[in-house]
Coordinates of C-alpha atoms in Angstrom, one line a residue:
M1091 CA 85.7 109.2 70.9
K1092 CA 86.3 110.5 67.4
N1093 CA 83.5 110.9 64.8
G1094 CA 81.3 108.7 67.0
Y1095 CA 83.8 105.8 67.1
R1096 CA 85.9 104.7 70.1
E1097 CA 89.6 104.7 69.3
Q1098 CA 91.2 101.4 70.0
T1099 CA 94.7 100.9 71.2
P1100 CA 96.7 98.8 68.7
S1101 CA 97.5 95.3 70.0
F1102 CA 101.2 96.2 69.8
S1103 CA 101.9 99.9 70.1
S1104 CA 105.1 101.6 68.8
N1105 CA 107.1 101.0 72.0
V1106 CA 106.5 97.3 72.1
E1107 CA 108.5 94.8 70.2
R1108 CA 107.7 91.1 69.6
L1109 CA 110.7 89.0 69.0
S1110 CA 110.6 86.0 66.7
M1111 CA 112.2 82.8 67.7
R1112 CA 115.2 83.6 65.5
E1113 CA 115.6 87.0 67.3
W1114 CA 115.3 85.4 70.7
L1115 CA 118.1 83.0 69.8
G1116 CA 120.1 85.9 68.6
L1117 CA 119.6 87.7 71.8
L1118 CA 120.6 84.6 73.8
L1119 CA 123.8 84.4 71.7
V1120 CA 124.6 88.1 72.4
L1121 CA 124.0 87.6 76.2
T1122 CA 126.2 84.5 76.2
F1123 CA 128.9 86.4 74.3
M1124 CA 128.7 89.3 76.7
G1125 CA 128.9 87.0 79.7
A1126 CA 131.9 85.2 78.2
I1127 CA 133.8 88.4 77.6
A1128 CA 132.6 90.9 80.2
G1129 CA 132.7 88.5 83.2
P1130 CA 136.4 87.5 82.8
I1131 CA 137.4 91.1 82.1
W1132 CA 135.5 92.3 85.2
A1133 CA 137.0 89.5 87.3
R1134 CA 140.5 90.5 86.2
W1135 CA 139.9 94.2 87.1
E1136 CA 138.1 93.5 90.3
G1137 CA 140.8 91.1 91.6
F1138 CA 140.4 88.4 94.2
E1139 CA 143.1 87.3 96.6
I1140 CA 142.3 84.7 99.3
S1141 CA 143.3 86.2 102.6
P1142 CA 143.9 84.0 105.7
D1143 CA 140.6 82.6 107.1
Y1144 CA 138.6 84.0 104.1
R1145 CA 135.0 83.0 103.8
I1146 CA 132.3 84.2 101.4
P1147 CA 130.7 87.3 103.0
Y1148 CA 127.4 86.4 104.6
D1149 CA 125.5 89.0 102.5
S1150 CA 126.9 87.4 99.3
S1151 CA 125.6 83.9 100.2
E1152 CA 123.6 83.9 96.9
D1153 CA 126.3 85.4 94.8
Y1154 CA 127.2 82.2 93.0
W1155 CA 129.4 84.0 90.4
L1156 CA 131.6 85.1 93.3
F1157 CA 131.6 81.5 94.7
D1158 CA 132.7 80.1 91.4
R1159 CA 135.6 82.5 91.3
Y1160 CA 136.5 81.6 94.9
C1161 CA 136.5 77.9 93.9
G1162 CA 138.9 78.6 91.1
E1163 CA 141.3 80.5 93.4
I1164 CA 141.2 77.7 95.9
G1165 CA 142.0 75.2 93.1
K1166 CA 144.9 77.3 91.9
S1167 CA 146.3 77.7 95.4
G1168 CA 146.5 74.0 96.0
M1169 CA 144.6 74.2 99.3
S1170 CA 142.1 71.5 100.4
F1171 CA 138.4 72.4 100.2
V1172 CA 136.2 72.1 103.3
I1173 CA 132.7 72.1 102.0
G1174 CA 129.3 72.4 103.8
D1175 CA 126.7 74.7 105.1
S1176 CA 126.7 77.3 107.9
F1177 CA 128.5 74.8 110.1
V1178 CA 131.5 75.1 107.9
W1179 CA 131.0 78.8 107.3
G1180 CA 130.9 79.4 111.0
Q1181 CA 127.5 80.9 111.9
Y1182 CA 128.2 81.9 115.4
V1183 CA 131.9 82.7 115.3
E1184 CA 134.3 85.1 113.7
K1185 CA 136.2 84.1 110.6
G1186 CA 139.3 83.4 112.7
E1187 CA 137.4 80.9 114.8
T1188 CA 135.9 78.6 112.2
L1189 CA 136.7 74.9 111.7
T1190 CA 139.1 75.7 108.8
S1191 CA 140.9 78.4 110.8
F1192 CA 141.6 75.9 113.7
L1193 CA 142.5 73.2 111.2
N1194 CA 145.1 75.5 109.7
R1195 CA 146.5 76.2 113.1
Q1196 CA 146.8 72.5 113.7
A1197 CA 148.6 72.1 110.4
G1198 CA 150.8 75.1 110.9
S1199 CA 150.0 76.6 107.5
E1200 CA 147.1 77.7 105.3
R1201 CA 146.2 74.2 104.0
F1202 CA 142.4 74.3 104.3
A1203 CA 140.0 76.7 102.6
N1204 CA 136.5 77.6 104.0
A1205 CA 134.2 76.7 101.1
G1206 CA 131.1 76.8 103.4
L1207 CA 128.1 78.7 102.3
D1208 CA 125.2 79.6 104.6
G1209 CA 122.1 77.6 104.1
T1210 CA 123.4 75.1 101.6
H1211 CA 121.4 72.0 102.3
P1212 CA 122.5 68.9 100.3
L1213 CA 120.1 69.6 97.4
A1214 CA 121.5 73.1 97.1
L1215 CA 125.1 72.0 97.7
E1216 CA 124.8 69.5 94.8
G1217 CA 123.7 72.3 92.5
L1218 CA 126.4 74.7 93.8
V1219 CA 129.2 72.2 93.0
K1220 CA 127.7 71.1 89.7
H1221 CA 127.1 74.5 88.2
Y1222 CA 129.3 77.0 90.1
C1223 CA 132.4 75.3 91.3
D1224 CA 134.3 74.0 88.3
G1225 CA 137.6 74.6 90.0
L1226 CA 136.9 71.8 92.4
R1227 CA 138.8 69.0 90.7
N1228 CA 141.6 66.6 91.8
R1229 CA 141.7 68.1 95.3
W1230 CA 141.5 66.8 98.8
V1231 CA 137.9 67.6 100.0
V1232 CA 136.6 67.5 103.5
L1233 CA 132.8 67.2 103.0
H1234 CA 130.5 67.9 106.0
L1235 CA 127.4 65.7 106.4
N1236 CA 124.9 67.6 108.5
L1237 CA 122.0 65.3 109.3
L1238 CA 119.9 68.2 110.5
W1239 CA 118.7 68.4 106.9
V1240 CA 116.8 65.1 107.4
S1241 CA 115.4 66.0 110.8
S1242 CA 111.9 66.7 109.5
P1243 CA 109.8 66.6 106.3
Q1244 CA 110.1 70.4 106.1
A1245 CA 113.9 70.3 106.2
D1246 CA 113.9 67.5 103.6
L1247 CA 111.7 69.7 101.4
Q1248 CA 108.9 67.1 101.3
L1249 CA 106.1 69.4 102.4
E1250 CA 103.9 70.8 99.6
R1251 CA 102.9 73.8 101.6
A1252 CA 106.2 74.7 103.2
P1253 CA 107.7 78.1 103.7
Q1254 CA 110.4 79.3 101.4
F1255 CA 113.7 77.5 101.7
N1256 CA 117.3 78.5 101.2
H1257 CA 118.9 78.6 97.7
P1258 CA 116.0 77.6 95.4
R1259 CA 118.2 78.6 92.4
L1260 CA 120.5 75.8 93.1
V1261 CA 118.1 72.9 93.3
P1262 CA 117.2 70.8 90.3
Q1263 CA 114.6 72.8 88.3
F1264 CA 113.1 70.1 86.0
T1265 CA 114.9 66.8 86.6
L1266 CA 113.5 66.1 90.1
T1267 CA 110.2 66.7 91.8
I1268 CA 110.6 68.7 95.0
P1269 CA 107.3 69.1 96.8
S1270 CA 108.3 72.3 98.6
Y1271 CA 109.5 74.0 95.4
R1272 CA 106.6 75.7 93.6
A1273 CA 108.3 78.2 91.3
P1274 CA 106.6 78.8 87.9
V1275 CA 108.0 77.4 84.8
S1276 CA 109.2 80.8 83.6
D1277 CA 111.3 81.3 86.7
R1278 CA 112.8 77.9 86.4
L1279 CA 113.7 78.5 82.8
G1280 CA 115.4 81.8 83.8
I1281 CA 117.4 80.0 86.5
V1282 CA 118.6 77.3 84.0
L1283 CA 119.4 80.0 81.5
A1284 CA 121.6 81.8 84.0
R1285 CA 123.7 78.7 84.5
Y1286 CA 124.7 78.8 80.8
A1287 CA 124.7 82.6 80.3
P1288 CA 127.1 83.9 83.0
V1289 CA 126.2 87.5 82.3
L1290 CA 123.0 87.0 84.3
D1291 CA 124.9 85.7 87.4
W1292 CA 127.5 88.4 86.9
S1293 CA 124.8 91.1 87.1
R1294 CA 123.6 89.5 90.3
H1295 CA 127.1 89.8 91.6
L1296 CA 127.2 93.5 90.9
K1297 CA 124.0 94.0 92.8
S1298 CA 125.1 91.9 95.7
S1299 CA 128.6 93.4 96.0
Y1300 CA 128.0 97.1 95.2
F1301 CA 124.3 98.0 95.2
E1302 CA 122.8 96.5 98.4
N1303 CA 121.2 93.6 96.5
T1304 CA 119.0 95.9 94.4
D1305 CA 119.0 96.7 90.8
L1306 CA 120.6 99.9 89.5
A1307 CA 117.2 101.7 89.0
R1308 CA 116.0 101.0 92.6
W1309 CA 119.4 101.9 94.0
T1310 CA 119.4 105.3 92.3
L1311 CA 115.9 106.0 93.6
K1312 CA 117.0 105.2 97.1
N1313 CA 120.2 107.2 96.7
P1314 CA 119.3 110.1 94.3
Y1315 CA 122.3 112.2 95.0
S1316 CA 124.9 109.4 94.9
N1317 CA 127.1 108.5 91.9
P1318 CA 126.7 104.7 91.2
L1319 CA 130.1 104.5 89.7
R1320 CA 131.6 105.5 93.1
Q1321 CA 130.1 102.4 94.6
I1322 CA 132.3 100.1 92.5
T1323 CA 135.6 99.6 94.3
R1324 CA 138.0 96.7 94.7
T1325 CA 137.4 96.3 98.4
Q1326 CA 133.9 94.9 98.4
L1327 CA 134.9 91.2 98.4
E1328 CA 136.7 91.2 101.7
S1329 CA 134.9 88.9 104.2
E1330 CA 133.5 90.5 107.3
D1331 CA 134.9 89.5 110.7
Y1332 CA 131.9 89.2 113.0
P1333 CA 129.4 86.5 113.8
H1334 CA 125.7 87.0 112.7
S1335 CA 124.0 85.8 115.9
N1336 CA 124.5 85.9 119.6
A1337 CA 127.4 83.6 120.4
Q1338 CA 126.2 81.9 123.6
A1339 CA 125.2 78.4 124.7
W1340 CA 121.9 77.1 123.4
F1341 CA 120.2 76.9 126.8
V1342 CA 121.0 80.4 128.0
D1343 CA 117.7 81.8 126.6
G1344 CA 115.6 78.9 128.0
A1345 CA 115.6 76.5 125.0
T1346 CA 114.6 73.0 125.9
P1347 CA 115.2 69.6 124.3
Q1348 CA 113.3 68.8 121.1
A1349 CA 111.9 65.7 119.4
P1350 CA 112.4 66.3 115.6
P1351 CA 110.3 64.0 113.3
W1352 CA 113.3 62.4 111.5
V1353 CA 112.9 61.3 107.9
D1354 CA 114.1 57.8 107.0
L1355 CA 117.1 58.0 104.7
E1356 CA 115.5 55.6 102.2
T1357 CA 112.9 58.2 101.4
S1358 CA 114.9 61.4 102.0
L1359 CA 115.5 63.9 99.2
Q1360 CA 118.4 65.5 101.0
W1361 CA 120.2 62.2 101.6
Q1362 CA 119.8 61.1 98.0
A1363 CA 121.3 64.5 97.0
F1364 CA 124.2 64.0 99.3
K1365 CA 124.9 60.6 97.7
R1366 CA 124.8 62.2 94.2
L1367 CA 127.1 64.9 95.4
V1368 CA 129.6 62.4 96.6
G1369 CA 129.5 60.7 93.2
A1370 CA 130.0 64.0 91.4
L1371 CA 133.0 65.0 93.5
R1372 CA 134.6 61.6 93.0
A1373 CA 134.0 61.7 89.2
R1374 CA 136.1 64.9 89.2
G1375 CA 139.0 63.1 90.7
N1376 CA 138.6 64.5 94.2
R1377 CA 139.6 62.5 97.3
L1378 CA 137.0 62.8 100.0
F1379 CA 136.9 62.7 103.7
I1380 CA 133.5 62.9 105.3
L1381 CA 132.9 64.8 108.6
I1382 CA 129.6 63.8 110.2
G1383 CA 128.0 66.3 112.6
P1384 CA 128.4 66.4 115.4
L1385 CA 124.8 67.3 116.2
N1386 CA 123.9 68.7 119.6
E1387 CA 122.4 65.6 121.2
H1388 CA 121.9 67.5 124.4
M1389 CA 119.1 69.4 122.6
L1390 CA 117.3 66.2 121.8
E1391 CA 114.8 64.3 124.1
P1392 CA 116.3 61.0 125.2
A1393 CA 114.0 58.9 123.1
N1394 CA 114.8 61.0 120.1
V1395 CA 118.5 60.5 120.5
A1396 CA 117.9 56.8 119.9
V1397 CA 116.1 57.7 116.6
Y1398 CA 118.9 60.0 115.6
R1399 CA 121.5 57.3 116.2
E1400 CA 119.6 54.9 114.0
I1401 CA 119.9 57.5 111.2
L1402 CA 123.6 57.8 112.0
A1403 CA 124.0 54.0 111.7
Q1404 CA 122.3 54.0 108.2
A1405 CA 124.6 56.8 107.1
E1406 CA 127.7 55.1 108.4
G1407 CA 126.6 51.9 106.6
W1408 CA 126.5 53.6 103.3
L1409 CA 129.8 55.4 103.8
N1410 CA 131.4 52.0 104.6
E1411 CA 129.9 50.4 101.5
Q1412 CA 131.4 53.2 99.4
D1413 CA 134.8 52.8 101.1
L1414 CA 134.7 56.5 102.1
P1415 CA 136.9 57.6 105.0
Y1416 CA 134.9 59.5 107.6
Y1417 CA 134.9 60.7 111.2
L1418 CA 132.0 60.8 113.5
P1419 CA 133.0 62.9 116.5
P1420 CA 131.3 62.3 119.9
A1421 CA 128.9 65.1 120.9
L1422 CA 130.6 68.1 122.4
A1423 CA 129.9 69.4 125.9
S1424 CA 126.5 71.0 126.0
D1425 CA 127.8 74.5 126.7
L1426 CA 129.9 74.4 123.5
Y1427 CA 126.8 74.5 121.2
A1428 CA 125.0 77.6 120.1
D1429 CA 122.0 75.6 118.8
I1430 CA 121.3 72.1 117.5
S1431 CA 124.0 72.0 114.9
H1432 CA 126.4 74.9 115.4
P1433 CA 129.4 74.9 117.8
L1434 CA 130.8 77.9 119.5
A1435 CA 134.5 78.8 119.0
Q1436 CA 135.9 76.4 121.7
G1437 CA 133.8 73.6 120.1
Y1438 CA 135.4 74.2 116.7
A1439 CA 138.9 74.2 118.3
I1440 CA 138.2 70.7 119.8
L1441 CA 136.8 69.4 116.6
A1442 CA 139.7 70.6 114.6
Q1443 CA 142.2 69.0 116.9
D1444 CA 140.5 65.6 116.6
L1445 CA 139.9 65.9 112.9
W1446 CA 143.5 66.9 112.1
G1447 CA 144.6 63.8 114.0
R1448 CA 142.7 61.7 111.5
L1449 CA 143.5 63.7 108.4
S1450 CA 147.2 63.7 109.1
G1451 CA 147.5 60.2 110.5

């Protein structure tokens, strides 16, 4: 109180700035310029060499700036892309035991690159290729079709009150209604902006690779006596060589067969995304070979296996209509699966041998 009157805080105090539309546009141009200059300079300094059996580190699964660089390196190397989710990445095996690793052994050289990324359901994979894999052009591509993503309305992102799902930054933000995606408009605008202002994804790369997925302010609070500049080295991009889960047969811990509530392909969001992805890859001049599954049918109840095979028949029908070469392997032995969709190392070895016979024939 002063002279009987209550002091009022100004609507906009001295440490607050309101930007006009012109100033916002100017800021956007500055950020775009910084991303266009700083990103390539940083990439040149940081370096990136594809080592044998390389795969994107698990902790960098949402580092799309790094994935984009990786795609560019694969494209320049002349290797064939093997694209998919954690099945391709190799969830339960070391990096020398993945599908691509065994394929390269069959080929006798480094011909296949592991472009798998953990958790990339078709809606996410579509966005990943569209926005963060420009180097994927005019190449041979082995594309994995994992029908696990149509095994339930939740996996298909059709539930309005579903838990969080993987890679929301990759799904369509405004052009498609996804019932499970409930991000506010402001978040969606920021995601779209990042796709055209690379500096934003570059900053996420720095956090992911050097600062434990936190921003600089939080990292310094957590590490008050550490020099943040010492965190930045050229060795952070090497892929780790260990599986992320217990590598054992699916039934060891007492798991029993399931009856997933499969989604019909005609109404499936994920299946429609897979078809759009195929079209986008073809439009870039790529030559595709589709690997279907193989899903762990031993983990399905007998009546549910019949439903799954009807889904398979629908998928095969579309692939034939599109004149797409594909391979549907028979189910592996039960003890070669770690869960419903991931093989163990010996399973990958068997798949690679059969798949190489079709790719090289």
